[in-house]
Amino acid sequence: MRLIIDSSSGGNGDIWMRLVSFYAISGIDSKYTFEIIVPPFFKQLAEFTFGDRLVIHSDKPKSNLKYTTLGVRDLLSGILSGQKFIAPYYRAVIHDKKKTGLKDKINALLFGTFDLLGLIQVPHKKWIEVYQGYLDVIGIKKLRHISYEKYISQLEKDYLLMYNRLNQQIPISPELEMPNDLKQNIVVFPTGTSRQFIPVWWAKENLPNVYYAFFFKDKEAQAFIDAGLKVIYFYKEPGDIIALSHNAKWTISTDSFPSHLLQYATKKCTITITEVLKSRIISPVFKGDVVDNQVSCHPCLHINKSMLCAAGFMECLNWKNKNYTQAILNSVKD
């Protein structure tokens, strides 16, 4: 059975979790042929890692299903034109808000109705605290017979295969450069579009001598440079993130895009949890270290870091928590 799925929308970490998950599902039930549409910059690494089971597209063939973060009203025109959607996040948003209003109840009714019709497919709320990769695939009606236990079992079988591939000569950008002393140093991926971003003051106070890795177009890097911190860049190939980690003594990453790649590519890594539930964002097969949230307002909604969070802060309170900081520092192995 051929399923063409448009996975080009959403965060890059979400796209990676979907690829991992469709790879696992294809190992469980070989009757499905999954053709996954990804952004062009993802294509080389996706084919390198998953190409033996998945067909990867970076163009736009007509899809059977399309991932979306939009609400019902915004999807109506697409539905009327014959498009079907997967909406894996709306229940997570309601869960993480910690309270529901009339609008949320109306949305729940609408999404439930459209799910019954197969037009906007959503995962059942009982899975809201499990790994997001499973949530993303179990939203699809044809895959709901696959249990979480079978999924985890296949993920464990696939882990060593993915890990070994990602420790080979992966696709990287020609511009990527490795500092000569990187092997004796820690590399930190401090970025994130929301509250997970490491504040400059925290970096300078707690890890002043490490390398901070930024996407080459990220303007936030300048603040780190101005603070006297060492900055290195990665480029358009996601494999750059993995290559930098492999060449460092240890890696620290916020729970943003780099962390999703690193969970399958290295064991010498610490991932810091700020915004999302650990159970939802950390792969069940990750072999590195995780520093979990320490504050009561967790989990929180994904709100751009230029705005106040739902609790009314510009920076996540975890960065001011001494236990959280000490756990990060203690996680680094020689």
mmCIF file of N, CA and C in Angstrom, residues 112-214:
data_model
loop_
_atom_site.group_PDB
_atom_site.id
_atom_site.type_symbol
_atom_site.label_atom_id
_atom_site.label_comp_id
_atom_site.label_asym_id
_atom_site.label_seq_id
_atom_site.Cartn_x
_atom_site.Cartn_y
_atom_site.Cartn_z
ATOM 1 N N GLY A 112 -12.557 16.084 16.543
ATOM 2 C CA GLY A 112 -13.083 14.723 16.697
ATOM 3 C C GLY A 112 -13.988 14.333 15.548
ATOM 4 N N THR A 113 -14.821 15.282 15.113
ATOM 5 C CA THR A 113 -15.736 15.012 13.992
ATOM 6 C C THR A 113 -14.972 14.800 12.692
ATOM 7 N N PHE A 114 -14.015 15.692 12.413
ATOM 8 C CA PHE A 114 -13.235 15.560 11.187
ATOM 9 C C PHE A 114 -12.356 14.311 11.206
ATOM 10 N N ASP A 115 -11.941 13.885 12.396
ATOM 11 C CA ASP A 115 -11.174 12.636 12.496
ATOM 12 C C ASP A 115 -12.048 11.442 12.130
ATOM 13 N N LEU A 116 -13.270 11.423 12.609
ATOM 14 C CA LEU A 116 -14.191 10.342 12.265
ATOM 15 C C LEU A 116 -14.404 10.256 10.758
ATOM 16 N N LEU A 117 -14.407 11.418 10.121
ATOM 17 C CA LEU A 117 -14.593 11.474 8.668
ATOM 18 C C LEU A 117 -13.299 11.191 7.902
ATOM 19 N N GLY A 118 -12.181 11.125 8.622
ATOM 20 C CA GLY A 118 -10.886 10.857 7.987
ATOM 21 C C GLY A 118 -10.289 12.054 7.281
ATOM 22 N N LEU A 119 -10.808 13.260 7.564
ATOM 23 C CA LEU A 119 -10.358 14.453 6.854
ATOM 24 C C LEU A 119 -9.217 15.167 7.578
ATOM 25 N N ILE A 120 -9.281 15.224 8.906
ATOM 26 C CA ILE A 120 -8.179 15.727 9.729
ATOM 27 C C ILE A 120 -7.928 14.658 10.788
ATOM 28 N N GLN A 121 -6.893 13.885 10.596
ATOM 29 C CA GLN A 121 -6.658 12.733 11.458
ATOM 30 C C GLN A 121 -5.780 13.137 12.649
ATOM 31 N N VAL A 122 -6.185 12.709 13.841
ATOM 32 C CA VAL A 122 -5.489 13.109 15.067
ATOM 33 C C VAL A 122 -5.261 11.890 15.957
ATOM 34 N N PRO A 123 -4.156 11.885 16.706
ATOM 35 C CA PRO A 123 -3.914 10.770 17.631
ATOM 36 C C PRO A 123 -4.856 10.846 18.825
ATOM 37 N N HIS A 124 -5.144 9.707 19.414
ATOM 38 C CA HIS A 124 -5.997 9.666 20.592
ATOM 39 C C HIS A 124 -5.302 10.349 21.761
ATOM 40 N N LYS A 125 -6.082 10.984 22.620
ATOM 41 C CA LYS A 125 -5.515 11.743 23.738
ATOM 42 C C LYS A 125 -4.771 10.864 24.742
ATOM 43 N N LYS A 126 -5.013 9.548 24.745
ATOM 44 C CA LYS A 126 -4.312 8.683 25.701
ATOM 45 C C LYS A 126 -2.820 8.591 25.413
ATOM 46 N N TRP A 127 -2.386 9.001 24.193
ATOM 47 C CA TRP A 127 -0.972 8.937 23.830
ATOM 48 C C TRP A 127 -0.254 10.272 24.018
ATOM 49 N N ILE A 128 -0.893 11.236 24.674
ATOM 50 C CA ILE A 128 -0.385 12.608 24.677
ATOM 51 C C ILE A 128 0.971 12.761 25.376
ATOM 52 N N GLU A 129 1.349 11.821 26.240
ATOM 53 C CA GLU A 129 2.610 11.958 26.963
ATOM 54 C C GLU A 129 3.690 11.002 26.467
ATOM 55 N N VAL A 130 3.467 10.319 25.350
ATOM 56 C CA VAL A 130 4.490 9.426 24.817
ATOM 57 C C VAL A 130 5.306 10.156 23.756
ATOM 58 N N TYR A 131 6.337 9.483 23.250
ATOM 59 C CA TYR A 131 7.250 10.048 22.261
ATOM 60 C C TYR A 131 6.488 10.623 21.073
ATOM 61 N N GLN A 132 6.821 11.860 20.719
ATOM 62 C CA GLN A 132 6.094 12.576 19.668
ATOM 63 C C GLN A 132 6.129 11.840 18.333
ATOM 64 N N GLY A 133 7.213 11.132 18.074
ATOM 65 C CA GLY A 133 7.295 10.380 16.819
ATOM 66 C C GLY A 133 6.162 9.379 16.678
ATOM 67 N N TYR A 134 5.806 8.712 17.776
ATOM 68 C CA TYR A 134 4.683 7.771 17.747
ATOM 69 C C TYR A 134 3.367 8.518 17.586
ATOM 70 N N LEU A 135 3.225 9.641 18.312
ATOM 71 C CA LEU A 135 2.022 10.465 18.165
ATOM 72 C C LEU A 135 1.797 10.861 16.710
ATOM 73 N N ASP A 136 2.882 11.213 16.030
ATOM 74 C CA ASP A 136 2.771 11.674 14.649
ATOM 75 C C ASP A 136 2.263 10.581 13.718
ATOM 76 N N VAL A 137 2.719 9.352 13.913
ATOM 77 C CA VAL A 137 2.289 8.297 12.992
ATOM 78 C C VAL A 137 0.969 7.656 13.413
ATOM 79 N N ILE A 138 0.700 7.598 14.716
ATOM 80 C CA ILE A 138 -0.523 6.936 15.170
ATOM 81 C C ILE A 138 -1.759 7.781 14.900
ATOM 82 N N GLY A 139 -1.542 9.059 14.532
ATOM 83 C CA GLY A 139 -2.665 9.870 14.106
ATOM 84 C C GLY A 139 -3.278 9.369 12.814
ATOM 85 N N ILE A 140 -2.488 8.665 12.010
ATOM 86 C CA ILE A 140 -2.966 8.154 10.721
ATOM 87 C C ILE A 140 -3.836 6.923 10.960
ATOM 88 N N LYS A 141 -5.061 6.953 10.493
ATOM 89 C CA LYS A 141 -6.026 5.890 10.798
ATOM 90 C C LYS A 141 -5.528 4.503 10.408
ATOM 91 N N LYS A 142 -4.860 4.426 9.265
ATOM 92 C CA LYS A 142 -4.409 3.113 8.773
ATOM 93 C C LYS A 142 -3.305 2.507 9.628
ATOM 94 N N LEU A 143 -2.703 3.319 10.509
ATOM 95 C CA LEU A 143 -1.582 2.825 11.317
ATOM 96 C C LEU A 143 -1.943 2.649 12.788
ATOM 97 N N ARG A 144 -3.181 2.880 13.135
ATOM 98 C CA ARG A 144 -3.562 2.859 14.545
ATOM 99 C C ARG A 144 -3.579 1.470 15.162
ATOM 100 N N HIS A 145 -3.483 0.445 14.349
ATOM 101 C CA HIS A 145 -3.430 -0.914 14.890
ATOM 102 C C HIS A 145 -2.054 -1.251 15.462
ATOM 103 N N ILE A 146 -1.053 -0.407 15.206
ATOM 104 C CA ILE A 146 0.316 -0.686 15.664
ATOM 105 C C ILE A 146 0.473 -0.163 17.090
ATOM 106 N N SER A 147 0.729 -1.073 18.015
ATOM 107 C CA SER A 147 0.794 -0.713 19.429
ATOM 108 C C SER A 147 2.091 0.025 19.745
ATOM 109 N N TYR A 148 2.062 0.754 20.845
ATOM 110 C CA TYR A 148 3.263 1.473 21.284
ATOM 111 C C TYR A 148 4.379 0.494 21.626
ATOM 112 N N GLU A 149 4.002 -0.664 22.168
ATOM 113 C CA GLU A 149 5.003 -1.676 22.525
ATOM 114 C C GLU A 149 5.724 -2.194 21.282
ATOM 115 N N LYS A 150 4.978 -2.458 20.209
ATOM 116 C CA LYS A 150 5.596 -2.915 18.958
ATOM 117 C C LYS A 150 6.476 -1.822 18.359
ATOM 118 N N TYR A 151 5.997 -0.608 18.449
ATOM 119 C CA TYR A 151 6.747 0.533 17.921
ATOM 120 C C TYR A 151 8.084 0.672 18.649
ATOM 121 N N ILE A 152 8.061 0.642 19.982
ATOM 122 C CA ILE A 152 9.296 0.775 20.766
ATOM 123 C C ILE A 152 10.243 -0.388 20.480
ATOM 124 N N SER A 153 9.698 -1.571 20.374
ATOM 125 C CA SER A 153 10.526 -2.737 20.075
ATOM 126 C C SER A 153 11.246 -2.576 18.739
ATOM 127 N N GLN A 154 10.541 -2.069 17.715
ATOM 128 C CA GLN A 154 11.169 -1.863 16.408
ATOM 129 C C GLN A 154 12.168 -0.717 16.468
ATOM 130 N N LEU A 155 11.846 0.324 17.236
ATOM 131 C CA LEU A 155 12.762 1.444 17.402
ATOM 132 C C LEU A 155 14.086 0.958 18.003
ATOM 133 N N GLU A 156 14.005 0.062 18.955
ATOM 134 C CA GLU A 156 15.210 -0.494 19.568
ATOM 135 C C GLU A 156 16.003 -1.320 18.561
ATOM 136 N N LYS A 157 15.307 -2.069 17.712
ATOM 137 C CA LYS A 157 15.989 -2.853 16.677
ATOM 138 C C LYS A 157 16.679 -1.946 15.662
ATOM 139 N N ASP A 158 16.041 -0.817 15.357
ATOM 140 C CA ASP A 158 16.571 0.097 14.345
ATOM 141 C C ASP A 158 17.677 1.003 14.867
ATOM 142 N N TYR A 159 17.747 1.175 16.199
ATOM 143 C CA TYR A 159 18.666 2.163 16.760
ATOM 144 C C TYR A 159 20.110 1.927 16.333
ATOM 145 N N LEU A 160 20.604 0.719 16.501
ATOM 146 C CA LEU A 160 22.008 0.451 16.180
ATOM 147 C C LEU A 160 22.278 0.667 14.695
ATOM 148 N N LEU A 161 21.308 0.318 13.861
ATOM 149 C CA LEU A 161 21.445 0.522 12.418
ATOM 150 C C LEU A 161 21.578 2.016 12.105
ATOM 151 N N MET A 162 20.694 2.837 12.684
ATOM 152 C CA MET A 162 20.757 4.280 12.455
ATOM 153 C C MET A 162 22.034 4.871 13.048
ATOM 154 N N TYR A 163 22.376 4.435 14.256
ATOM 155 C CA TYR A 163 23.576 4.952 14.926
ATOM 156 C C TYR A 163 24.826 4.667 14.096
ATOM 157 N N ASN A 164 24.943 3.450 13.593
ATOM 158 C CA ASN A 164 26.116 3.090 12.788
ATOM 159 C C ASN A 164 26.175 3.902 11.497
ATOM 160 N N ARG A 165 25.035 4.103 10.868
ATOM 161 C CA ARG A 165 25.020 4.905 9.638
ATOM 162 C C ARG A 165 25.439 6.346 9.919
ATOM 163 N N LEU A 166 24.923 6.903 10.999
ATOM 164 C CA LEU A 166 25.205 8.297 11.311
ATOM 165 C C LEU A 166 26.610 8.498 11.868
ATOM 166 N N ASN A 167 27.320 7.416 12.093
ATOM 167 C CA ASN A 167 28.712 7.496 12.497
ATOM 168 C C ASN A 167 29.649 7.164 11.335
ATOM 169 N N GLN A 168 29.107 7.102 10.133
ATOM 170 C CA GLN A 168 29.908 6.936 8.926
ATOM 171 C C GLN A 168 30.148 8.306 8.288
ATOM 172 N N GLN A 169 30.535 8.312 7.038
ATOM 173 C CA GLN A 169 30.795 9.563 6.325
ATOM 174 C C GLN A 169 29.477 10.138 5.828
ATOM 175 N N ILE A 170 28.818 10.876 6.691
ATOM 176 C CA ILE A 170 27.500 11.418 6.388
ATOM 177 C C ILE A 170 27.621 12.651 5.498
ATOM 178 N N PRO A 171 26.540 13.047 4.810
ATOM 179 C CA PRO A 171 26.579 14.268 3.994
ATOM 180 C C PRO A 171 26.767 15.507 4.882
ATOM 181 N N ILE A 172 27.763 16.323 4.551
ATOM 182 C CA ILE A 172 27.996 17.577 5.271
ATOM 183 C C ILE A 172 28.215 18.706 4.266
ATOM 184 N N SER A 173 28.137 19.929 4.752
ATOM 185 C CA SER A 173 28.329 21.098 3.895
ATOM 186 C C SER A 173 29.809 21.311 3.608
ATOM 187 N N PRO A 174 30.160 21.727 2.397
ATOM 188 C CA PRO A 174 31.573 21.977 2.072
ATOM 189 C C PRO A 174 32.182 23.108 2.900
ATOM 190 N N GLU A 175 31.349 24.005 3.422
ATOM 191 C CA GLU A 175 31.861 25.141 4.196
ATOM 192 C C GLU A 175 32.232 24.771 5.630
ATOM 193 N N LEU A 176 31.783 23.606 6.101
ATOM 194 C CA LEU A 176 31.960 23.246 7.508
ATOM 195 C C LEU A 176 33.440 23.136 7.868
ATOM 196 N N GLU A 177 33.821 23.787 8.968
ATOM 197 C CA GLU A 177 35.191 23.741 9.460
ATOM 198 C C GLU A 177 35.212 23.272 10.909
ATOM 199 N N MET A 178 36.235 22.463 11.247
ATOM 200 C CA MET A 178 36.403 21.967 12.602
ATOM 201 C C MET A 178 37.575 22.686 13.271
ATOM 202 N N PRO A 179 37.349 23.331 14.409
ATOM 203 C CA PRO A 179 38.480 23.906 15.140
ATOM 204 C C PRO A 179 39.487 22.813 15.510
ATOM 205 N N ASN A 180 40.753 23.161 15.494
ATOM 206 C CA ASN A 180 41.798 22.171 15.769
ATOM 207 C C ASN A 180 41.692 21.563 17.155
ATOM 208 N N ASP A 181 41.154 22.315 18.103
ATOM 209 C CA ASP A 181 41.089 21.827 19.478
ATOM 210 C C ASP A 181 39.698 21.339 19.876
ATOM 211 N N LEU A 182 38.822 21.097 18.883
ATOM 212 C CA LEU A 182 37.454 20.703 19.203
ATOM 213 C C LEU A 182 37.400 19.390 19.977
ATOM 214 N N LYS A 183 38.302 18.451 19.668
ATOM 215 C CA LYS A 183 38.289 17.144 20.333
ATOM 216 C C LYS A 183 38.570 17.249 21.830
ATOM 217 N N GLN A 184 39.176 18.332 22.257
ATOM 218 C CA GLN A 184 39.454 18.538 23.679
ATOM 219 C C GLN A 184 38.396 19.429 24.331
ATOM 220 N N ASN A 185 37.347 19.756 23.582
ATOM 221 C CA ASN A 185 36.367 20.721 24.065
ATOM 222 C C ASN A 185 34.931 20.198 23.991
ATOM 223 N N ILE A 186 34.076 20.924 24.684
ATOM 224 C CA ILE A 186 32.630 20.685 24.631
ATOM 225 C C ILE A 186 32.043 21.575 23.546
ATOM 226 N N VAL A 187 31.081 21.030 22.787
ATOM 227 C CA VAL A 187 30.327 21.862 21.855
ATOM 228 C C VAL A 187 28.895 21.951 22.359
ATOM 229 N N VAL A 188 28.350 23.167 22.363
ATOM 230 C CA VAL A 188 27.001 23.420 22.856
ATOM 231 C C VAL A 188 26.145 23.966 21.722
ATOM 232 N N PHE A 189 24.968 23.375 21.543
ATOM 233 C CA PHE A 189 23.966 23.901 20.605
ATOM 234 C C PHE A 189 22.923 24.634 21.456
ATOM 235 N N PRO A 190 23.044 25.971 21.560
ATOM 236 C CA PRO A 190 22.258 26.716 22.555
ATOM 237 C C PRO A 190 20.918 27.239 22.069
ATOM 238 N N THR A 191 20.589 26.968 20.816
ATOM 239 C CA THR A 191 19.479 27.699 20.197
ATOM 240 C C THR A 191 18.127 27.040 20.411
ATOM 241 N N GLY A 192 17.121 27.727 19.955
ATOM 242 C CA GLY A 192 15.745 27.267 20.022
ATOM 243 C C GLY A 192 14.844 28.446 19.724
ATOM 244 N N THR A 193 13.682 28.193 19.179
ATOM 245 C CA THR A 193 12.790 29.289 18.802
ATOM 246 C C THR A 193 11.940 29.770 19.963
ATOM 247 N N SER A 194 12.006 29.055 21.086
ATOM 248 C CA SER A 194 11.197 29.454 22.231
ATOM 249 C C SER A 194 12.063 29.546 23.473
ATOM 250 N N ARG A 195 11.535 29.122 24.613
ATOM 251 C CA ARG A 195 12.177 29.366 25.901
ATOM 252 C C ARG A 195 13.414 28.501 26.139
ATOM 253 N N GLN A 196 13.694 27.510 25.286
ATOM 254 C CA GLN A 196 14.833 26.630 25.523
ATOM 255 C C GLN A 196 16.177 27.297 25.257
ATOM 256 N N PHE A 197 16.190 28.437 24.588
ATOM 257 C CA PHE A 197 17.430 29.122 24.207
ATOM 258 C C PHE A 197 18.267 29.445 25.449
ATOM 259 N N ILE A 198 19.571 29.048 25.431
ATOM 260 C CA ILE A 198 20.463 29.323 26.553
ATOM 261 C C ILE A 198 20.780 30.819 26.601
ATOM 262 N N PRO A 199 20.510 31.500 27.718
ATOM 263 C CA PRO A 199 20.842 32.925 27.815
ATOM 264 C C PRO A 199 22.352 33.149 27.778
ATOM 265 N N VAL A 200 22.760 34.264 27.204
ATOM 266 C CA VAL A 200 24.188 34.581 27.113
ATOM 267 C C VAL A 200 24.816 34.662 28.506
ATOM 268 N N TRP A 201 24.100 35.271 29.459
ATOM 269 C CA TRP A 201 24.658 35.417 30.810
ATOM 270 C C TRP A 201 24.924 34.058 31.432
ATOM 271 N N TRP A 202 24.014 33.078 31.178
ATOM 272 C CA TRP A 202 24.194 31.729 31.729
ATOM 273 C C TRP A 202 25.423 31.077 31.103
ATOM 274 N N ALA A 203 25.571 31.216 29.788
ATOM 275 C CA ALA A 203 26.709 30.629 29.082
ATOM 276 C C ALA A 203 28.024 31.182 29.610
ATOM 277 N N LYS A 204 28.068 32.496 29.782
ATOM 278 C CA LYS A 204 29.312 33.131 30.237
ATOM 279 C C LYS A 204 29.645 32.750 31.676
ATOM 280 N N GLU A 205 28.630 32.596 32.482
ATOM 281 C CA GLU A 205 28.836 32.292 33.903
ATOM 282 C C GLU A 205 29.188 30.826 34.152
ATOM 283 N N ASN A 206 28.617 29.911 33.352
ATOM 284 C CA ASN A 206 28.736 28.483 33.661
ATOM 285 C C ASN A 206 29.603 27.692 32.681
ATOM 286 N N LEU A 207 29.619 28.078 31.423
ATOM 287 C CA LEU A 207 30.423 27.361 30.421
ATOM 288 C C LEU A 207 31.128 28.396 29.530
ATOM 289 N N PRO A 208 32.090 29.129 30.102
ATOM 290 C CA PRO A 208 32.699 30.229 29.352
ATOM 291 C C PRO A 208 33.748 29.811 28.331
ATOM 292 N N ASN A 209 34.225 28.554 28.390
ATOM 293 C CA ASN A 209 35.364 28.152 27.555
ATOM 294 C C ASN A 209 35.016 27.097 26.502
ATOM 295 N N VAL A 210 33.733 26.854 26.289
ATOM 296 C CA VAL A 210 33.308 25.840 25.317
ATOM 297 C C VAL A 210 33.042 26.495 23.967
ATOM 298 N N TYR A 211 32.725 25.667 22.962
ATOM 299 C CA TYR A 211 32.307 26.178 21.656
ATOM 300 C C TYR A 211 30.775 26.202 21.583
ATOM 301 N N TYR A 212 30.225 27.322 21.117
ATOM 302 C CA TYR A 212 28.785 27.450 20.904
ATOM 303 C C TYR A 212 28.517 27.404 19.398
ATOM 304 N N ALA A 213 27.686 26.447 18.991
ATOM 305 C CA ALA A 213 27.453 26.191 17.566
ATOM 306 C C ALA A 213 26.124 26.810 17.122
ATOM 307 N N PHE A 214 26.189 27.576 16.045
ATOM 308 C CA PHE A 214 25.021 28.265 15.496
ATOM 309 C C PHE A 214 24.905 27.991 13.998
#
